[in-house]
Amino acid sequence: MVFITFASMCQETKAHIQELSVQTTIISRYAFTAVSCSMFNRHSAAAQAVFQFYIPTAAYISNFTMIVAGRVFPSQVKPKEKKIKKEGEENNGKPKKDSPEKSEGDMELFRMEVTIPGRNQAMFLLTYEELLQRRLGRYEHVTSIRPMQLVGKLSVGVTIVGHSRITYLEVLPLRNTKTAASNGNGKNGPPVSTVVKQNETFCKIRFTPNMVQQAKIATNGMLGDFVVQYDVEREMGIGDIQVLDGHFVHYFAPKDLPVVPKNVVFVIDTSASMVGTKMRQTKEALFTILRELRPNDHFNFVTFSNRIRVWQPSKLVPVTPNNVRDAKKFIYMISPTGGTDINNAIQTGSTLLRDYLSSKDETHHNSVSLIIFLTDGRPTVGVVQSPIIIGNTKAAVQEKFCIFTIGMGDDVDYRLLDRMSLENCGTMRRIPEDADAKAMLKGFYDEIGTPLLSDIRVDYSEDAVEYITQHHFTNYFNGSELVVAGKLSNRSSDSLHIQVTASNSERSIVLEKDVSLREQEQETERQLVEAEAGPNADGYVERLWGYLSVKDGLKDRLRSQTSSERDNYTQHVTNLSLTYNFFTPLTQIIVEKPEVLPDGTLAKAEPTEAPPPPESSNQLSDDDNSLTPQSLYRNAPPKQSSEVVQASSGAHKPNKKSVTLSKTSADGDPHFVVEFPRSKLTVCFNINGEPGHILRLVSDHKDSGVTVNGALIGAPAPVGSRKEQRTYFSTITILANKPSRSYIEVTPQKVILDGRDRMILLPGTSISVETPHLGLLLNANANLTVTIQGTIQFVILFHHYKNPAPYQRDHLGFYIANSKGLSKDTHGLLGQFLYEDITLTHIPGNFSTTGKNGTVEPLEKNITVSSFPALKLKDRTVTVLKKSRRIYSGKQTVDCWFAKNNAAKLIDGQYSDYVVSHLFDTGDRANETNTN
């Protein structure tokens, strides 16, 4: 196994890159990026290939897969394990994660080495996600294009799906931190070959330079960063609320507010390492910043090396022409020399600001106070231990102001600066060694130089939400944005009450609003459908919530004061990272490395028959109810050490061992069908669930160890329908805990298998997987068969729409193919009927069976019916109607007896008893008691 890490750029023998595609979809600030790189080994002998790609430091990788010589090598995200390396121990060829200072500013390098057999191809698939931050009134998305060679087929795409009108859009010239920007045509504007298509809320940008156009930009393939900046129209008042699948996100970015005065102390490193360009650019930036200070601001300067100098001892001075002039003289006279006393410098600056705040005129109580701290090195004088410096800083600040830190170059302890700012309500900015420090310093100051609000608190209805991300903010700066996400706890609630409290330069502010959750969710869904956002739109609000929750958890972990507190945050963040398959500081990505034989060929997996061609998907044979694409061929038992995977183009057919489906299923809206073979009866019912609810379909956790859960998504009902909304299964999880734990998570966009190893499969590929106790057969864009312990078989159908109507959603259907192996105690909405007998009877007219405990109550007067068809199950009697249902994607029609009213009296208990807390809930049937 090889661990995927970030590493510094270095030259190696390169395989030929045939194609590089980087496609990003930004859905309301949340960006999904998919990278696909195809390499070819032109030589007859095996050769090393290196896949490397810069990703934003704020992004989380969510999947990495290699396909080498036709073999699929998926990755796994696992908790990071602490290992103590013994003295003299080799690294065993496993790359390590470099320190942050090895990165390029706001980007870090993902790198993977692999051996490609001679005359063979390798494909690398990488996906990552990030929430774009608003700075200076714009969002910025950056795609690094540095393949280190000219590429025959290069494609970069950025799609922006907004909920509000796009008010600003610009594609910048290609940007490189070490050279001037270039667009390949000698003119300003977007890079050559860029095409932009845009309407009010939607934008599609494509950059597809041919090799000649690439060569004009850079002959070595280091094209630079493809940068897109944009902004959207925002509502005045409470902000923009989006609701989807049981989660919400709240964007708050007010404008046209008076500027809050600020009190700022600049603490500047003047040690010997700052000599030359760094000091010159720092001075130039400070001169510019001084000109932009406002009349109501107060300021001072502290410089430090191995000694500390304060420009105006024991005070902050107002912004006047004379004070600005004198400050420029002080800056001009700075001469770098000596070591770096970070601790004493931050203590001096904190004392200055703290004393000023405790004695200043109360008429200026509504102001924002901050320290801007800049260094290019590590502590070398005085206190040099980072934990002590962090503790001293926190004690000196006393939560009275914020510290913003800036690191210049490669010799900075960025972890120290990050902790100093994070624990004192600030942020840290990194300036690469050869970057334009003047511009970056000025840009960073511009972001925090115009405070509009302080002490912002966002609160929501306590009974409607849970698990809210950070919702208390020290400051709000002009051109930025505050983002809060949360999980809705009360899905039956019609509205969400929002209250925002804050202070500005003049008074306290209170904003309140009641938001209709149903209307807001319908509006969110409508906009996504209109913009054709694609599969990334499914669950994007939940993934955004997961992303922010991980970020918040990591911050809380850094701030933790005790080991037990730190351990709790570690476990919390790790669980979230695994849930969303995020590669975070607390997880690691592991992928099996292809084994190359001495003759240069790839070691073959055990032979496994491929599934039938995709065009046969969901086709029923004429003579039985079998679904032939679900055929699962088995050879000799596979090795215990690995799974056997084979991808197929559909050229081979399996042996005819078809999976015979019973009609027992949950498909469509969802419509449930239950077959009772011994009674020769088929029963059907509907479940009118709520979007976001997760239903227990099969529960046999105690005996066979099998559990099946399904998550519902909502859609508006068709015009004229009696129903208020439709619901479909968007996700189905199959959990098998015996003899060892494994699970399959299925959505219309992907299949995740997590057993001994973790695999992520795409529904558009035909693949078969065999493990000792679990088998998967994926038929491209059609269906998935899951076999557990050799006998238990479930089939999941994929329903995709090319041009969906507003009431349609890509969804899943669930069928029980074979229940042998499930115990007689199996429960769940479908599982409870597997071993039950049922009889059809008729009840005399003028009576109904709506009473409690199976008692018969009279119908209303003046209604005369000769008899009612009814079903007897256990000690209950349920009136039914004769209906027809279409199953297997409409390929077959079945006649069934339909139970009304959400299957009342047919199922044990009631609907709410089958709603579980999460997709991986295998809990004992505490909520599934056999209530009569």
Short mmCIF file of N, CA, C and O in Angstrom, two decimals, residues 544-614:
data_model
loop_
_atom_site.label_atom_id
_atom_site.label_comp_id
_atom_site.label_asym_id
_atom_site.label_seq_id
_atom_site.Cartn_x
_atom_site.Cartn_y
_atom_site.Cartn_z
N LEU A 544 -21.70 20.90 2.16
CA LEU A 544 -21.18 22.18 2.62
C LEU A 544 -21.20 22.23 4.14
O LEU A 544 -20.23 22.70 4.77
N TRP A 545 -22.29 21.75 4.73
CA TRP A 545 -22.36 21.69 6.20
C TRP A 545 -21.26 20.79 6.75
O TRP A 545 -20.60 21.14 7.74
N GLY A 546 -21.04 19.63 6.11
CA GLY A 546 -19.98 18.74 6.56
C GLY A 546 -18.61 19.39 6.45
O GLY A 546 -17.75 19.26 7.35
N TYR A 547 -18.38 20.11 5.36
CA TYR A 547 -17.11 20.81 5.13
C TYR A 547 -16.85 21.83 6.23
O TYR A 547 -15.78 21.87 6.85
N LEU A 548 -17.86 22.69 6.51
CA LEU A 548 -17.69 23.70 7.55
C LEU A 548 -17.56 23.07 8.93
O LEU A 548 -16.81 23.56 9.78
N SER A 549 -18.29 21.98 9.17
CA SER A 549 -18.22 21.31 10.48
C SER A 549 -16.82 20.75 10.73
O SER A 549 -16.31 20.81 11.85
N VAL A 550 -16.19 20.22 9.68
CA VAL A 550 -14.81 19.73 9.82
C VAL A 550 -13.88 20.89 10.12
O VAL A 550 -13.01 20.81 11.01
N LYS A 551 -14.03 22.00 9.39
CA LYS A 551 -13.19 23.18 9.63
C LYS A 551 -13.34 23.68 11.06
O LYS A 551 -12.35 23.97 11.75
N ASP A 552 -14.59 23.78 11.53
CA ASP A 552 -14.83 24.25 12.90
C ASP A 552 -14.24 23.28 13.92
O ASP A 552 -13.65 23.70 14.92
N GLY A 553 -14.41 21.98 13.67
CA GLY A 553 -13.89 20.99 14.60
C GLY A 553 -12.38 21.03 14.71
O GLY A 553 -11.82 20.87 15.81
N LEU A 554 -11.70 21.25 13.59
CA LEU A 554 -10.24 21.36 13.63
C LEU A 554 -9.80 22.60 14.42
O LEU A 554 -8.80 22.56 15.15
N LYS A 555 -10.54 23.70 14.26
CA LYS A 555 -10.22 24.91 15.04
C LYS A 555 -10.43 24.66 16.53
O LYS A 555 -9.60 25.03 17.36
N ASP A 556 -11.55 24.03 16.88
CA ASP A 556 -11.82 23.74 18.29
C ASP A 556 -10.76 22.80 18.85
O ASP A 556 -10.37 22.92 20.02
N ARG A 557 -10.30 21.87 18.03
CA ARG A 557 -9.24 20.94 18.48
C ARG A 557 -7.96 21.70 18.80
O ARG A 557 -7.29 21.41 19.79
N LEU A 558 -7.63 22.68 17.97
CA LEU A 558 -6.43 23.48 18.24
C LEU A 558 -6.57 24.30 19.51
O LEU A 558 -5.60 24.51 20.24
N ARG A 559 -7.80 24.76 19.78
CA ARG A 559 -8.03 25.60 20.95
C ARG A 559 -8.19 24.79 22.23
O ARG A 559 -8.21 25.36 23.32
N SER A 560 -8.34 23.48 22.13
CA SER A 560 -8.65 22.65 23.30
C SER A 560 -7.56 22.79 24.36
O SER A 560 -6.37 22.89 24.06
N GLN A 561 -7.99 22.75 25.62
CA GLN A 561 -7.06 22.98 26.74
C GLN A 561 -6.61 21.70 27.43
O GLN A 561 -5.59 21.68 28.10
N THR A 562 -7.39 20.61 27.26
CA THR A 562 -7.05 19.35 27.92
C THR A 562 -6.93 18.24 26.89
O THR A 562 -7.47 18.34 25.78
N SER A 563 -6.25 17.17 27.27
CA SER A 563 -6.08 16.04 26.35
C SER A 563 -7.41 15.36 26.05
O SER A 563 -7.66 14.91 24.93
N SER A 564 -8.29 15.26 27.05
CA SER A 564 -9.59 14.61 26.82
C SER A 564 -10.43 15.45 25.86
O SER A 564 -11.13 14.91 24.99
N GLU A 565 -10.37 16.77 26.03
CA GLU A 565 -11.10 17.66 25.12
C GLU A 565 -10.56 17.52 23.70
O GLU A 565 -11.32 17.44 22.74
N ARG A 566 -9.24 17.45 23.59
CA ARG A 566 -8.62 17.30 22.28
C ARG A 566 -9.01 15.96 21.65
O ARG A 566 -9.30 15.88 20.45
N ASP A 567 -9.04 14.90 22.46
CA ASP A 567 -9.42 13.58 21.94
C ASP A 567 -10.86 13.57 21.44
O ASP A 567 -11.17 12.94 20.42
N ASN A 568 -11.75 14.27 22.15
CA ASN A 568 -13.15 14.32 21.72
C ASN A 568 -13.28 15.01 20.37
O ASN A 568 -14.02 14.55 19.49
N TYR A 569 -12.58 16.13 20.22
CA TYR A 569 -12.63 16.84 18.94
C TYR A 569 -11.99 16.01 17.83
O TYR A 569 -12.45 16.00 16.69
N THR A 570 -10.92 15.31 18.18
CA THR A 570 -10.26 14.45 17.19
C THR A 570 -11.21 13.39 16.68
O THR A 570 -11.33 13.15 15.46
N GLN A 571 -11.93 12.74 17.60
CA GLN A 571 -12.87 11.70 17.19
C GLN A 571 -14.02 12.27 16.37
O GLN A 571 -14.44 11.70 15.36
N HIS A 572 -14.51 13.44 16.80
CA HIS A 572 -15.63 14.09 16.10
C HIS A 572 -15.24 14.45 14.66
O HIS A 572 -15.97 14.13 13.70
N VAL A 573 -14.09 15.07 14.50
CA VAL A 573 -13.65 15.49 13.16
C VAL A 573 -13.34 14.27 12.30
O VAL A 573 -13.64 14.23 11.10
N THR A 574 -12.72 13.25 12.89
CA THR A 574 -12.41 12.04 12.14
C THR A 574 -13.68 11.38 11.63
O THR A 574 -13.76 10.97 10.46
N ASN A 575 -14.71 11.29 12.47
CA ASN A 575 -15.97 10.68 12.05
C ASN A 575 -16.62 11.47 10.91
O ASN A 575 -17.13 10.89 9.94
N LEU A 576 -16.61 12.79 11.03
CA LEU A 576 -17.16 13.62 9.96
C LEU A 576 -16.37 13.42 8.66
O LEU A 576 -16.95 13.31 7.58
N SER A 577 -15.04 13.38 8.78
CA SER A 577 -14.20 13.22 7.59
C SER A 577 -14.49 11.89 6.90
O SER A 577 -14.55 11.82 5.66
N LEU A 578 -14.68 10.83 7.68
CA LEU A 578 -14.97 9.53 7.09
C LEU A 578 -16.37 9.51 6.48
O LEU A 578 -16.59 8.89 5.43
N THR A 579 -17.32 10.19 7.12
CA THR A 579 -18.69 10.24 6.59
C THR A 579 -18.72 10.85 5.19
O THR A 579 -19.40 10.35 4.29
N TYR A 580 -17.95 11.93 5.01
CA TYR A 580 -17.97 12.63 3.72
C TYR A 580 -16.75 12.30 2.86
O TYR A 580 -16.56 12.91 1.81
N ASN A 581 -15.97 11.32 3.31
CA ASN A 581 -14.81 10.85 2.54
C ASN A 581 -13.82 11.98 2.27
O ASN A 581 -13.22 12.09 1.20
N PHE A 582 -13.60 12.85 3.28
CA PHE A 582 -12.69 13.97 3.16
C PHE A 582 -11.29 13.58 3.64
O PHE A 582 -11.13 12.97 4.71
N PHE A 583 -10.29 13.94 2.85
CA PHE A 583 -8.90 13.81 3.27
C PHE A 583 -8.55 15.08 4.04
O PHE A 583 -8.36 16.15 3.48
N THR A 584 -8.47 14.97 5.37
CA THR A 584 -8.23 16.09 6.26
C THR A 584 -6.95 15.84 7.05
O THR A 584 -6.35 14.77 6.93
N PRO A 585 -6.53 16.79 7.89
CA PRO A 585 -5.34 16.55 8.71
C PRO A 585 -5.44 15.34 9.64
O PRO A 585 -4.42 14.88 10.15
N LEU A 586 -6.66 14.82 9.86
CA LEU A 586 -6.83 13.68 10.77
C LEU A 586 -7.11 12.38 10.03
O LEU A 586 -7.41 11.37 10.66
N THR A 587 -7.04 12.41 8.70
CA THR A 587 -7.25 11.19 7.94
C THR A 587 -6.12 11.02 6.94
O THR A 587 -5.32 11.92 6.71
N GLN A 588 -6.08 9.86 6.33
CA GLN A 588 -5.08 9.57 5.32
C GLN A 588 -5.75 8.84 4.16
O GLN A 588 -6.76 8.16 4.34
N ILE A 589 -5.20 9.03 2.97
CA ILE A 589 -5.71 8.32 1.80
C ILE A 589 -4.77 7.16 1.51
O ILE A 589 -3.55 7.34 1.44
N ILE A 590 -5.33 5.98 1.36
CA ILE A 590 -4.54 4.79 1.08
C ILE A 590 -5.05 4.17 -0.21
O ILE A 590 -6.26 4.06 -0.42
N VAL A 591 -4.13 3.78 -1.07
CA VAL A 591 -4.51 3.13 -2.32
C VAL A 591 -3.54 1.99 -2.58
O VAL A 591 -2.35 2.08 -2.29
N GLU A 592 -4.08 0.90 -3.07
CA GLU A 592 -3.24 -0.24 -3.41
C GLU A 592 -2.36 0.10 -4.60
O GLU A 592 -2.82 0.66 -5.59
N LYS A 593 -1.07 -0.21 -4.48
CA LYS A 593 -0.13 0.09 -5.55
C LYS A 593 -0.09 -1.07 -6.54
O LYS A 593 0.01 -2.22 -6.14
N PRO A 594 -0.18 -0.77 -7.85
CA PRO A 594 -0.12 -1.85 -8.84
C PRO A 594 1.17 -2.65 -8.72
O PRO A 594 2.25 -2.08 -8.57
N GLU A 595 1.05 -3.96 -8.79
CA GLU A 595 2.22 -4.83 -8.71
C GLU A 595 2.72 -5.15 -10.12
O GLU A 595 1.97 -5.67 -10.95
N VAL A 596 3.96 -4.79 -10.39
CA VAL A 596 4.55 -5.02 -11.70
C VAL A 596 5.50 -6.21 -11.61
O VAL A 596 6.38 -6.26 -10.76
N LEU A 597 5.30 -7.17 -12.49
CA LEU A 597 6.10 -8.39 -12.50
C LEU A 597 7.49 -8.12 -13.08
O LEU A 597 7.70 -7.09 -13.74
N PRO A 598 8.44 -9.02 -12.85
CA PRO A 598 9.80 -8.82 -13.39
C PRO A 598 9.85 -8.61 -14.89
O PRO A 598 10.74 -7.94 -15.40
N ASP A 599 8.88 -9.17 -15.62
CA ASP A 599 8.89 -8.99 -17.08
C ASP A 599 8.28 -7.66 -17.51
O ASP A 599 8.11 -7.38 -18.70
N GLY A 600 7.92 -6.82 -16.52
CA GLY A 600 7.40 -5.50 -16.83
C GLY A 600 5.91 -5.43 -17.01
O GLY A 600 5.35 -4.37 -17.27
N THR A 601 5.20 -6.55 -16.85
CA THR A 601 3.75 -6.55 -16.99
C THR A 601 3.09 -6.41 -15.63
O THR A 601 3.71 -6.64 -14.58
N LEU A 602 1.81 -6.08 -15.64
CA LEU A 602 1.06 -5.89 -14.40
C LEU A 602 0.54 -7.23 -13.92
O LEU A 602 0.00 -8.02 -14.70
N ALA A 603 0.73 -7.50 -12.63
CA ALA A 603 0.20 -8.74 -12.07
C ALA A 603 -1.31 -8.76 -12.21
O ALA A 603 -2.00 -7.78 -11.93
N LYS A 604 -1.84 -9.86 -12.68
CA LYS A 604 -3.27 -9.94 -12.97
C LYS A 604 -4.07 -10.33 -11.74
O LYS A 604 -3.61 -11.09 -10.90
N ALA A 605 -5.29 -9.80 -11.69
CA ALA A 605 -6.22 -10.21 -10.65
C ALA A 605 -6.78 -11.57 -11.02
O ALA A 605 -6.67 -12.03 -12.15
N GLU A 606 -7.41 -12.23 -10.04
CA GLU A 606 -8.04 -13.51 -10.35
C GLU A 606 -9.11 -13.30 -11.40
O GLU A 606 -9.82 -12.30 -11.41
N PRO A 607 -9.27 -14.24 -12.34
CA PRO A 607 -10.23 -14.03 -13.42
C PRO A 607 -11.66 -13.95 -12.89
O PRO A 607 -12.06 -14.76 -12.07
N THR A 608 -12.39 -12.97 -13.34
CA THR A 608 -13.78 -12.78 -12.97
C THR A 608 -14.55 -12.40 -14.21
O THR A 608 -14.14 -11.52 -14.94
N GLU A 609 -15.65 -13.07 -14.45
CA GLU A 609 -16.43 -12.77 -15.64
C GLU A 609 -17.00 -11.35 -15.56
O GLU A 609 -17.42 -10.90 -14.51
N ALA A 610 -17.00 -10.70 -16.68
CA ALA A 610 -17.55 -9.35 -16.76
C ALA A 610 -19.06 -9.42 -16.90
O ALA A 610 -19.61 -10.41 -17.37
N PRO A 611 -19.78 -8.37 -16.51
CA PRO A 611 -21.23 -8.35 -16.67
C PRO A 611 -21.62 -8.18 -18.13
O PRO A 611 -20.78 -7.89 -18.96
N PRO A 612 -22.88 -8.34 -18.44
CA PRO A 612 -23.33 -8.21 -19.83
C PRO A 612 -23.27 -6.76 -20.29
O PRO A 612 -23.05 -5.86 -19.50
N PRO A 613 -23.46 -6.53 -21.59
CA PRO A 613 -23.38 -5.17 -22.12
C PRO A 613 -24.40 -4.25 -21.49
O PRO A 613 -25.48 -4.68 -21.09
N PRO A 614 -24.07 -2.95 -21.39
CA PRO A 614 -25.00 -2.01 -20.77
C PRO A 614 -26.35 -1.95 -21.46
O PRO A 614 -27.34 -1.69 -20.82
#
